[in-house]
Amino acid sequence: MKFSTSSKESVDQTHAQLPSQEQPILMQADCPEQLMQNNTQFIRAMRNANPEVWDWNIDTDEVYFSPQWKAMLGYQEEELENHLSTLESLTSSQEWAALVEKAEQYITNRSGCFEVELRLRHRQGHFVWVRGSAFTLSNSAHSPPCHLMGFLVDITAQKKAESLNTWTAKILEMIAKGASTVSVYTEIALMYESRHQGLRCSMLELDGDTLLHGGAPSLPKAYCDAVHGLKNGPNIGSCGTSTYTGLRVLVEDINLDPKWADIKHVALPFGMRSCWSEPIKSSTGKVLGAFGMYYNHPALPTQEESDDLTSAAMLAGILMDRDHNQKRIQELAFKDPLTGFASRASLYIDLEAFISHSAANNQRFSLLYLDLDNFKDINDSLGHDIGDLHLQTIATQLESVCLSSHFIARLGGDEFCIVAKEASDTVLASEIATRYLNAVSTPCYLSGRKHTQTSSIGIAFYPQDGTDSQSLLKAADTALYTAKDHGKNQYAFYSKALTKQAEYRLKVEQYLREAIENQSLSLAYQPQIDLRTGLCVGVEALSRWYHPELGQVSPIDFISTAERIGMIQPLTELVLKTACTQAVNWQLQGLGSMRVAINISPNHFLDPDFIPLIKRVITDTGIQASNLELEVIETVAQTEHKNLPVFAELKELGVLLAIDDFGTGYSSFASLKHLSLDCIKIDKYFMDDLLTDNKTQLLVGSMIEMAHNLGCSVIAEGIETLGQVEILKRLGCDIVQGYLFSEPSCHEGITALLSNECDHDLI
């Protein structure tokens, strides 16, 4: 590189300085010849003292490279010409241009310091990073620099470490930000390949015992396809063996190593001769895959390559751990862990997809909403663990029916949804619903007992019953309630009338809470008449609810709603306190000691606060325990052991116990055997044809005789004619109640009735 005369003349003429400072070195001498001789001696001394020294004669472009410096680049002494063009040939054009520009500025301005980093190409093709520093030499204080002399230090290891840290940080950022697995695999492979000339990297994922191609940007696709799907084992190449053993596997020569004997034919055609594999493990030590390093020549890893193999597997492990965690999170979100069916969230997504597809193709499909009948009884009686096992059994039974065109999801609890794509009409939907009903009712065993589970299904069609997932699910759910109301163990289709019923039911739920909290419900009382004396000996308290918007709400509706929404306990407490207080008031008014009968929900027998509630009501109202009669249905009074202690405690309190609607349930006689009851109430069902059917008279007579033999009194409900009264008298019935004597009336009406009773009896 030649400088112009004007450039040289512009050099500042200053005193000689040390090499580390800004000015060129000027060797002291009496004449220019002596100075040049001193410069030559200084240069020779520098070359001999430091093997990293280099010297550039600015006038001739002759460059001195030390033998050690040439060896650093893989060359012999005589293989590199001592000329500036040699340096140019060993670096890139861009870096060379930057080097020349910086050298010119330094030599011309003779200020600052000269330091540069560049890459020099090694004889084997890879680059060696060097840091060059230099100072100038001049023959006199008035002459321009004649030499640029300094040192070249190998900083490859430092640069590799810096590059590795920077690249690793980039990869970790990609993982943290959710970059695609393939892109991160590629980045990891390219990073380690850049550190070792000729190296090719591969990442394989392990799915069970199967190797799956993850990423290998520099390996042939044909090879990646060949190893994709291989089963791992003790002699399945390097990666297959390392994933099988969980240990590092180093194969120096693929052609000779027995671990490659069965699959070397897929590697050798692509030039691969050595392969080192490190198992990729999760944070818990589970083997997730393998990181492989390949060379096209037989080799074992150097220490640096060995360390890189370890760090590469750890980095890939972070990525695979992320993917496994994301997959697990997705499974938890979109897959029901108990049954393996799709979750509620998954149903919403897939249902919208079904709707979009059906809308685009003008197709219809049906949605089946399935709910197990009386499943709560299993959880309550046998425990939730048994209930969960039962749900898994039901899932297996549902799966036995499921076709490829069906999609099953568990919404939670004992509710399932089935999308049947082919069920476009009521006939097909009925057939499919029947198959699912039959599958659920297949006998199974619960805690060693044979059990037959039934279910109910509501069916809605797209698009006539709903054009989006929310409306379609609502329609199917509404139809399900119809199936339940009609006796369960059946299916029902949706109709608009059902929507009105569902809306009404929802309003009942909303307003009932307020009514109970505000105590705006009322009681009606129906008298119970002693057949021997004709006098009123008690009343049955019946809940009534009138709402300004809903009108008179049926007790059947609001009592079942109270049970469903968890308000039955405060409702019962309100009824107990009101009825018992009224009975005490009648007694205080001189109308006699009045027994009051109150229906009790089966749910109370599972409530630990039920007995304290009864005690509290007796204490607060002042009623005699013997004047409080609790009526329960037969299913509560059966031989369930969990109910027996509750009955025993009630009897200890002196409360009367009666079975309501006797004869319409099952196991009635077993109920009477195990419990100390005071009364049975024969259902109105038997009274309706008592006058015309001899068999009915025989049955009623048998029930009365049996009850008397067990020490129970008998009440007949639904009496509407004197003829019924005469027959019941003849059969020995004790007490009757019905419209013949009085409809359910407010307490004022009963007060008037009791007052009139002083003048004459009611029969």
XYZ file of N, CA and C in Angstrom, residues 370 397-398 400-401 430-443 452-455 457 489:
75
model
N -75.973 -35.711 27.274
C -76.241 -36.904 28.077
C -75.890 -36.653 29.534
N -67.956 -47.435 28.205
C -69.195 -47.873 27.563
C -69.616 -46.913 26.445
N -69.455 -45.614 26.676
C -69.775 -44.635 25.627
C -68.833 -44.793 24.440
N -67.529 -47.411 23.355
C -67.850 -48.603 22.565
C -68.871 -48.302 21.472
N -69.632 -47.216 21.648
C -70.632 -46.816 20.652
C -70.059 -45.801 19.680
N -82.401 -40.611 16.835
C -83.038 -41.536 17.778
C -82.257 -42.840 17.882
N -81.838 -43.365 16.726
C -81.068 -44.614 16.730
C -79.763 -44.454 17.506
N -79.078 -43.321 17.272
C -77.798 -43.087 17.953
C -78.014 -42.893 19.444
N -79.016 -42.112 19.813
C -79.305 -41.882 21.229
C -79.650 -43.191 21.935
N -80.399 -44.039 21.270
C -80.767 -45.335 21.851
C -79.534 -46.192 22.095
N -78.594 -46.172 21.144
C -77.371 -46.964 21.317
C -76.574 -46.472 22.530
N -76.521 -45.162 22.695
C -75.796 -44.636 23.864
C -76.534 -44.946 25.163
N -77.871 -44.853 25.170
C -78.641 -45.207 26.366
C -78.418 -46.663 26.745
N -78.421 -47.532 25.742
C -78.218 -48.959 26.000
C -76.802 -49.240 26.493
N -75.835 -48.531 25.943
C -74.448 -48.743 26.358
C -74.261 -48.356 27.819
N -74.831 -47.221 28.205
C -74.703 -46.766 29.593
C -75.375 -47.745 30.547
N -76.487 -48.315 30.136
C -77.242 -49.209 31.021
C -76.693 -50.637 31.053
N -75.554 -50.870 30.430
C -74.912 -52.182 30.544
C -74.538 -52.413 32.004
N -74.960 -53.524 32.604
C -74.680 -53.745 34.032
C -73.185 -53.709 34.332
N -76.918 -51.173 37.585
C -77.352 -50.777 36.242
C -77.583 -49.277 36.227
N -76.733 -48.595 35.514
C -76.821 -47.132 35.423
C -77.731 -46.737 34.263
N -78.568 -45.767 34.503
C -79.384 -45.228 33.407
C -78.962 -43.787 33.140
N -79.415 -43.274 32.025
C -79.060 -41.905 31.648
C -80.218 -41.281 30.878
N -81.014 -38.202 27.744
C -80.359 -37.488 26.643
C -81.301 -36.436 26.082
N -84.061 -42.141 31.837
C -83.722 -43.316 31.026
C -84.372 -43.240 29.649
